[in-house]
PDB file of C-alpha atoms in Angstrom:
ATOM      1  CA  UNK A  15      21.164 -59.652  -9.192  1.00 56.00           C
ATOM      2  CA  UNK A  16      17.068 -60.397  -9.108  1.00 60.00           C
ATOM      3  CA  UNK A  17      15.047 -60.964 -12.019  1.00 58.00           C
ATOM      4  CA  UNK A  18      12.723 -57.911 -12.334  1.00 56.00           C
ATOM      5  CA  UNK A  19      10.305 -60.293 -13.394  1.00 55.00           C
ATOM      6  CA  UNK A  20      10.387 -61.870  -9.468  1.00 57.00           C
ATOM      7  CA  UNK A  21       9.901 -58.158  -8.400  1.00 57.00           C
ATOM      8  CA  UNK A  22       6.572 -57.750  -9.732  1.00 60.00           C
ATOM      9  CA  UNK A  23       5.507 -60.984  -8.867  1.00 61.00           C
ATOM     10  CA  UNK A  24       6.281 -60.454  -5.722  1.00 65.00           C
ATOM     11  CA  UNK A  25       3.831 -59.674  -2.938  1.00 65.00           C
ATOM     12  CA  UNK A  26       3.257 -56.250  -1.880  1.00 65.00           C
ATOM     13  CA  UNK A  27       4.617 -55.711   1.826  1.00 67.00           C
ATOM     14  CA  UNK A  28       2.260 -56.011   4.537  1.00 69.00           C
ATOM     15  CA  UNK A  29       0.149 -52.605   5.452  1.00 71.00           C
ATOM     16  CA  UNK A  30       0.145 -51.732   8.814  1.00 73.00           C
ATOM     17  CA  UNK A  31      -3.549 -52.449  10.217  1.00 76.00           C
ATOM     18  CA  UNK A  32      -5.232 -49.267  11.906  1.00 71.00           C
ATOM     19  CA  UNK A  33      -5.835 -49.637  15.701  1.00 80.00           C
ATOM     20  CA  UNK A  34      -9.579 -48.936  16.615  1.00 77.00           C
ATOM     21  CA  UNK A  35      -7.391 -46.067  19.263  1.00 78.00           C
ATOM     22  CA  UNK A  36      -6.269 -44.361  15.954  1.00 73.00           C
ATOM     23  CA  UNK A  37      -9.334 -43.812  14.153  1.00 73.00           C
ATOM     24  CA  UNK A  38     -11.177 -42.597  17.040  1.00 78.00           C
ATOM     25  CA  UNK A  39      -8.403 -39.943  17.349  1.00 75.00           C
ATOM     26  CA  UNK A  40      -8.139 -39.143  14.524  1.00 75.00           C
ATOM     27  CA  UNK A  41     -12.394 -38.749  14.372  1.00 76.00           C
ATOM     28  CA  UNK A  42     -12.098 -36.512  17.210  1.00 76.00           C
ATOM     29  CA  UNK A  43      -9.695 -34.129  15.387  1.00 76.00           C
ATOM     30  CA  UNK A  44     -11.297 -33.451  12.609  1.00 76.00           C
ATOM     31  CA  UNK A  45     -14.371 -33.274  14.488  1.00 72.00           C
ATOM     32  CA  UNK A  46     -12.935 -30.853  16.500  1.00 69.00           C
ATOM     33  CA  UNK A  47     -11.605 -28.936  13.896  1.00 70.00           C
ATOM     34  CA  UNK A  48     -14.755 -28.884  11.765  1.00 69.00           C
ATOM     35  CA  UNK A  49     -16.562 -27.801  14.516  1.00 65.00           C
ATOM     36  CA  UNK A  50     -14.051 -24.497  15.124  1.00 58.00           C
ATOM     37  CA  UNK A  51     -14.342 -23.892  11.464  1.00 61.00           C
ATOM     38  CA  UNK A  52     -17.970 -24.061  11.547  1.00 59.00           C
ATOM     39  CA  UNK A  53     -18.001 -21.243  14.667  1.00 58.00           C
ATOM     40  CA  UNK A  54     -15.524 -19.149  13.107  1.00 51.00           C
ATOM     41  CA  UNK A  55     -17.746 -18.644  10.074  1.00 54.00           C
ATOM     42  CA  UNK A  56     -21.028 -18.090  12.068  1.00 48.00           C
ATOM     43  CA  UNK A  57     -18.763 -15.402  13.828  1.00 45.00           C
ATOM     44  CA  UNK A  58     -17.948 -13.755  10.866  1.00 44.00           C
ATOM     45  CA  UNK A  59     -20.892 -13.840   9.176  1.00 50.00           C
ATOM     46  CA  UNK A  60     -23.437 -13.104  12.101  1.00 47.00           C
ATOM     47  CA  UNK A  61     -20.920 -10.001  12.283  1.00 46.00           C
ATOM     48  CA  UNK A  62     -21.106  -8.796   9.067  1.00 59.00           C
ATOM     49  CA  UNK A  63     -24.681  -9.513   8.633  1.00 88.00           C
ATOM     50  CA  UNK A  64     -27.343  -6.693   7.930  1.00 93.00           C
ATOM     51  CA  UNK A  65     -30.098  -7.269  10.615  1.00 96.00           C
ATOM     52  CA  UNK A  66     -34.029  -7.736   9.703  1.00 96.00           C
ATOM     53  CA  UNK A  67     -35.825  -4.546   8.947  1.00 97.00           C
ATOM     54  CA  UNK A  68     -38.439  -3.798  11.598  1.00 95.00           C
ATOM     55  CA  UNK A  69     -41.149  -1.479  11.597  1.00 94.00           C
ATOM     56  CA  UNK A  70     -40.049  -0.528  14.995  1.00 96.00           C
ATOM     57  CA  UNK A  71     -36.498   0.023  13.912  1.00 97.00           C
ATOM     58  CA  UNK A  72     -37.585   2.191  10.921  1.00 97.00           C
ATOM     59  CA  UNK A  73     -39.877   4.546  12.576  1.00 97.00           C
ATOM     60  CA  UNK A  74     -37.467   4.846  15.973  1.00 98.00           C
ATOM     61  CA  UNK A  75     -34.793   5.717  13.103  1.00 98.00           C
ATOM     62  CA  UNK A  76     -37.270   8.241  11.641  1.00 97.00           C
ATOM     63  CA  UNK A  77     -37.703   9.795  14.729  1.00 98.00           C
ATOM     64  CA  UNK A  78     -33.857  10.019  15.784  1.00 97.00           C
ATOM     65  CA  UNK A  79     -33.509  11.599  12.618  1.00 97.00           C
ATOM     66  CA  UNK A  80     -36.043  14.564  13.435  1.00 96.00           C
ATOM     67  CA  UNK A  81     -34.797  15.300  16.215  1.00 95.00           C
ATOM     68  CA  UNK A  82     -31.464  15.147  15.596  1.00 92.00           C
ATOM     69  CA  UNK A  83     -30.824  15.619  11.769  1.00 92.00           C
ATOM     70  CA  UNK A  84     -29.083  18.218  10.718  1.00 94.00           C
ATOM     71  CA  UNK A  85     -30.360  20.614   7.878  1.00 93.00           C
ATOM     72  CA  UNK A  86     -26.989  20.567   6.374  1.00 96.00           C
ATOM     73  CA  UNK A  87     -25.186  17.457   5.082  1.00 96.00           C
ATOM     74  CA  UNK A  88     -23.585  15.470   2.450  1.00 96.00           C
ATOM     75  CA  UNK A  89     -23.655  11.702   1.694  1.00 96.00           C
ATOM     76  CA  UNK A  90     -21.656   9.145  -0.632  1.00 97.00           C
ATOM     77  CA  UNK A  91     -24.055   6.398  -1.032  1.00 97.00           C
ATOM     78  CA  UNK A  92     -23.171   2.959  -3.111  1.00 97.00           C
ATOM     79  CA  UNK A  93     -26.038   0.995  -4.664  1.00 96.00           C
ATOM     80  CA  UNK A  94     -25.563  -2.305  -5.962  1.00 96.00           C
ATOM     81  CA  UNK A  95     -28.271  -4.914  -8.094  1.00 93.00           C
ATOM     82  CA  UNK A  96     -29.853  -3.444 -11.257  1.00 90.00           C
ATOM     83  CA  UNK A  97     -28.322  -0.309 -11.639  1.00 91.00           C
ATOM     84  CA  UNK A  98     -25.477   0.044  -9.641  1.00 95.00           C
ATOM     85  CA  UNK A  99     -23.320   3.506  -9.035  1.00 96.00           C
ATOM     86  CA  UNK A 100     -22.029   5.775  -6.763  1.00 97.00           C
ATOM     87  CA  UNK A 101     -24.229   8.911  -5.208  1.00 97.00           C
ATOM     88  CA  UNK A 102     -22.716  12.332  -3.631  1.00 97.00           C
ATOM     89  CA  UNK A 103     -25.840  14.138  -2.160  1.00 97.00           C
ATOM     90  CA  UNK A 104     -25.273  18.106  -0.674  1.00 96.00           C
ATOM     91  CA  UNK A 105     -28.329  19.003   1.319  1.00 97.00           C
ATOM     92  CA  UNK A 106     -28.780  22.710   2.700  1.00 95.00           C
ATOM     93  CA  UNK A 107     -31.581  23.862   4.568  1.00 94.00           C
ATOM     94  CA  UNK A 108     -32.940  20.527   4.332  1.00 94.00           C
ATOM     95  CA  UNK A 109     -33.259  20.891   0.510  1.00 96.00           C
ATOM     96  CA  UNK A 110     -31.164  18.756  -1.653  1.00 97.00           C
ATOM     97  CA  UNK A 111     -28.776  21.164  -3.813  1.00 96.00           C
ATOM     98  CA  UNK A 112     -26.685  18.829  -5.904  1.00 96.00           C
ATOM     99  CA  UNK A 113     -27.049  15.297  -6.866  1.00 97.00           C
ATOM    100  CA  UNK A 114     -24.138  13.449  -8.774  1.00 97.00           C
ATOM    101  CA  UNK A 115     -24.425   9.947  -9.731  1.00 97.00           C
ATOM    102  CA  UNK A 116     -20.905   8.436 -10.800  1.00 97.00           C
ATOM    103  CA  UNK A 117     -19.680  12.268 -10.966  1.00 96.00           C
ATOM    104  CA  UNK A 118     -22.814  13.170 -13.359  1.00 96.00           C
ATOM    105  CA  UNK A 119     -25.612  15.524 -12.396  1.00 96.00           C
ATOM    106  CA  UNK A 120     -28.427  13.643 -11.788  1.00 94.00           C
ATOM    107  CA  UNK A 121     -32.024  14.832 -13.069  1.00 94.00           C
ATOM    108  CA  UNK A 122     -33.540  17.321 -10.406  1.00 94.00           C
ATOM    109  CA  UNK A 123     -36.531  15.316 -10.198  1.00 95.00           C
ATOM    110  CA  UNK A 124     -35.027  12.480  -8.641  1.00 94.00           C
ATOM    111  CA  UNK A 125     -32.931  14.295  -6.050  1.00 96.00           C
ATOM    112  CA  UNK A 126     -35.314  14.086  -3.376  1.00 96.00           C
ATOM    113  CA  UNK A 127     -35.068  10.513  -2.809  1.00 95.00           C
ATOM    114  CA  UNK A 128     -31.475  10.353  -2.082  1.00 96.00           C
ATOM    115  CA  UNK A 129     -31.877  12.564   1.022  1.00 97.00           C
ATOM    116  CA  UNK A 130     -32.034  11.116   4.409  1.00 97.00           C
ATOM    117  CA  UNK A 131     -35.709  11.804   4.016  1.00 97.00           C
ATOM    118  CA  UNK A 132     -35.902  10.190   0.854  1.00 97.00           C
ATOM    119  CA  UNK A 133     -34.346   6.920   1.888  1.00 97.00           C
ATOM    120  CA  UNK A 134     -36.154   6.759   4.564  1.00 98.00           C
ATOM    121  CA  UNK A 135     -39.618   7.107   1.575  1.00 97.00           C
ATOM    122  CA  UNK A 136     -37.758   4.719  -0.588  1.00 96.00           C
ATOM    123  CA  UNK A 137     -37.085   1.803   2.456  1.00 97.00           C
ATOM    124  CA  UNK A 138     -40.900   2.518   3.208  1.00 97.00           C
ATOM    125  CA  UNK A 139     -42.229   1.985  -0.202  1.00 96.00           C
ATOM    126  CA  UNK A 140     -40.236  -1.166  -0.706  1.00 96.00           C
ATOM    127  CA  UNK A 141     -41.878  -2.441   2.751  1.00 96.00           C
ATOM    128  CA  UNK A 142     -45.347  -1.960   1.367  1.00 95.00           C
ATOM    129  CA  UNK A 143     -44.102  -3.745  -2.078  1.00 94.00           C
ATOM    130  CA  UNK A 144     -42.676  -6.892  -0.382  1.00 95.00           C
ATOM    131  CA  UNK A 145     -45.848  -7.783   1.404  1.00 94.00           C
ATOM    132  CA  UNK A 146     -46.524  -8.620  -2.220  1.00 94.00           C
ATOM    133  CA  UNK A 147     -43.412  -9.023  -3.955  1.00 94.00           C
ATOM    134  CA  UNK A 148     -45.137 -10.164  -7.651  1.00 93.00           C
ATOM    135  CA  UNK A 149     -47.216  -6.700  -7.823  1.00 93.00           C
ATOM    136  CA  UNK A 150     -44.536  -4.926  -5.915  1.00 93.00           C
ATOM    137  CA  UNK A 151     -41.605  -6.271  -7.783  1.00 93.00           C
ATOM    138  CA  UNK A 152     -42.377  -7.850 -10.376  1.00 93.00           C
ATOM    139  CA  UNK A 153     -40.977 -11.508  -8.899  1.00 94.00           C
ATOM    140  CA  UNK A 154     -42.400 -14.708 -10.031  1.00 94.00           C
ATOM    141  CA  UNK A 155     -45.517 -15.860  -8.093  1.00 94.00           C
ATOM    142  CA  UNK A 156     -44.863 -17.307  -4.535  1.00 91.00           C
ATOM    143  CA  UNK A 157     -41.776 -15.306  -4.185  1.00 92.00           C
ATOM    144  CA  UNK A 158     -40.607 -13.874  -1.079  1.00 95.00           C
ATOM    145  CA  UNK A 159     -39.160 -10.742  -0.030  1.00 95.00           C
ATOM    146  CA  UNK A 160     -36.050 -10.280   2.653  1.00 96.00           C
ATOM    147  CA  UNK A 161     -35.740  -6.959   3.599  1.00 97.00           C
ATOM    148  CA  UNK A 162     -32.649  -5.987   5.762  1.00 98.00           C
ATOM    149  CA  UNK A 163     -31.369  -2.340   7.333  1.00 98.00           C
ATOM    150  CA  UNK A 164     -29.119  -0.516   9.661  1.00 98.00           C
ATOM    151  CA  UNK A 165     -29.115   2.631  10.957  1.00 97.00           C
ATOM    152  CA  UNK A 166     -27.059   5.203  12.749  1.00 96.00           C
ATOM    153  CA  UNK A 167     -27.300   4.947  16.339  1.00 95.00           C
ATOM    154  CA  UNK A 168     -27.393   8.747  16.996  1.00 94.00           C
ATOM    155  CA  UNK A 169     -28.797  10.422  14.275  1.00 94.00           C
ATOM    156  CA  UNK A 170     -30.683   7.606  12.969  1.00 96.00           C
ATOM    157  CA  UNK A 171     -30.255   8.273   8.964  1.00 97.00           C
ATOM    158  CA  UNK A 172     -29.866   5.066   7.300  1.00 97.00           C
ATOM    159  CA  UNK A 173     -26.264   3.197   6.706  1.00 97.00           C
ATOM    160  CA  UNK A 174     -27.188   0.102   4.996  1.00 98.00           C
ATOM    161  CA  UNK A 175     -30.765  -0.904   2.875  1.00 97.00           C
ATOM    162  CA  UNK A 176     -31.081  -4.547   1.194  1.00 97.00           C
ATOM    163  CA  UNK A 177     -33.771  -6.272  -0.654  1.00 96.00           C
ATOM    164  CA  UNK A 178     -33.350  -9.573  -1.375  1.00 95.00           C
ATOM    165  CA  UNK A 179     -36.218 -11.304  -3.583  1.00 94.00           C
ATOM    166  CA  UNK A 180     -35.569 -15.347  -2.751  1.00 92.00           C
ATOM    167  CA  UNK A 181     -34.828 -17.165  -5.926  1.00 88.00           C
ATOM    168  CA  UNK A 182     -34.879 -13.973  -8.167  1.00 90.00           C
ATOM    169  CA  UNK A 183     -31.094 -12.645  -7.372  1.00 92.00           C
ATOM    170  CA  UNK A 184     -31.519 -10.344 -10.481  1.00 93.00           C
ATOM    171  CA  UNK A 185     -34.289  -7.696  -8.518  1.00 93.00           C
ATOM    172  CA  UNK A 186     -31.910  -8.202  -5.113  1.00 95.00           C
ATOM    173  CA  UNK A 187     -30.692  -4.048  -4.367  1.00 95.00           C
ATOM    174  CA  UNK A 188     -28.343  -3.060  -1.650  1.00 96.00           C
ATOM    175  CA  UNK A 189     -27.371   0.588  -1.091  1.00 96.00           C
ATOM    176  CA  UNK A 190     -25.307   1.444   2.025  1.00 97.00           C
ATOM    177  CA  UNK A 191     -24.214   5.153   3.141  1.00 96.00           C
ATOM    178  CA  UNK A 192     -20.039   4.661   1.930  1.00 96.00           C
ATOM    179  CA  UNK A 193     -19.743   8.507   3.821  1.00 95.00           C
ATOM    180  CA  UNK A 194     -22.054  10.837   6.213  1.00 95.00           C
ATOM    181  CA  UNK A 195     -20.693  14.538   6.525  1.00 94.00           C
ATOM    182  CA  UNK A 196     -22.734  17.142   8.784  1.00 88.00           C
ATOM    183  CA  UNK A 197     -22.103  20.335   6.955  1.00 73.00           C
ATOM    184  CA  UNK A 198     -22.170  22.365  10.122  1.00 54.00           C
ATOM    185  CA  UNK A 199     -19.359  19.788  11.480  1.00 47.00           C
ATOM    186  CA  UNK A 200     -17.146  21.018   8.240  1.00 47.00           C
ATOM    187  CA  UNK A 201     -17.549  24.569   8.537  1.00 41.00           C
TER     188      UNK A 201
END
């Protein structure tokens, strides 16, 4: 039987020394899989992203929308930032007739703006603010404004609005159109 003493006086075995072949390898793997990660996110990402809003994109979404809008729809639209909730709009005739936000009856006076119409007033307004995003937002000085949107190819109403204010995540607003129902479609 051995001392345990002798055991921990003992020298360690020897390590196995890393070939020069070995690291390299094993470099070029992780390099390799890095880089796949790396293009797998930009995938995703670049996918999901909402693209820049363009003056050119808004009005040639204005104009799909005129000429082929309906006068009768209905829209769920989600907005998220200060005041987040849930929107079910009924327009007839062009007119809203109901506004519910979060299954409440909204005040009449606001109803306008959550027509296709409306959104279309409310991206517009937030384009004039962000060319000065202090007086138009209230943001800090030097702070700038990222605005982003997405619209239906064939009728042009809006799906998706952000406003991001760099630096100041608590005046960042998305809304995004959850559901788009022509009325005539339904009846």
């Amino acid at each position: 039987m051995q001392d345990p003493a002798e055991d921990r006086n003992s020298a360690p075995p020897p390590r196995k020394r890393l070939r020069a072949s070995d690291v390299l390898a094993g470099a070029a793997v992780g390099g390799l899989l890095a880089l796949a990660a790396t293009i797998a996110m930009v995938v995703v990402f670049r996918r999901q992203a909402t693209p820049p809003l363009t003056t050119e994109a808004l009005d040639a979404a204005r104009t799909r929308w005129q000429q082929n809008g309906p006068a009768d729809y209905a829209l769920d639209v989600t907005v998220m930032g200060r005041q987040p909730g849930r929107y079910h709009v009924e327009v007839r005739d062009g007119k809203p007739v109901e506004v519910l936000r979060n299954g409440v009856r909204s005040d009449r006076r606001t109803w306008h703006y959550w027509t296709v119409p409306g959104l279309f007033e409310v991206i517009e307004h937030d384009v004039d603010c962000a060319e000065d995003p202090t007086r138009g937002f209230g943001a800090k000085p030097g702070s700038k404004a990222v605005l982003r949107a997405e619209f239906d190819e064939r009728r042009g109403y809006p799906l998706k609005f952000e406003r991001l204010i760099l630096g100041e995540p608590q005046l960042d607003m998305t809304w995004e159109v959850e559901a788009y129902r022509d009325k005539l479609l339904a009846r």
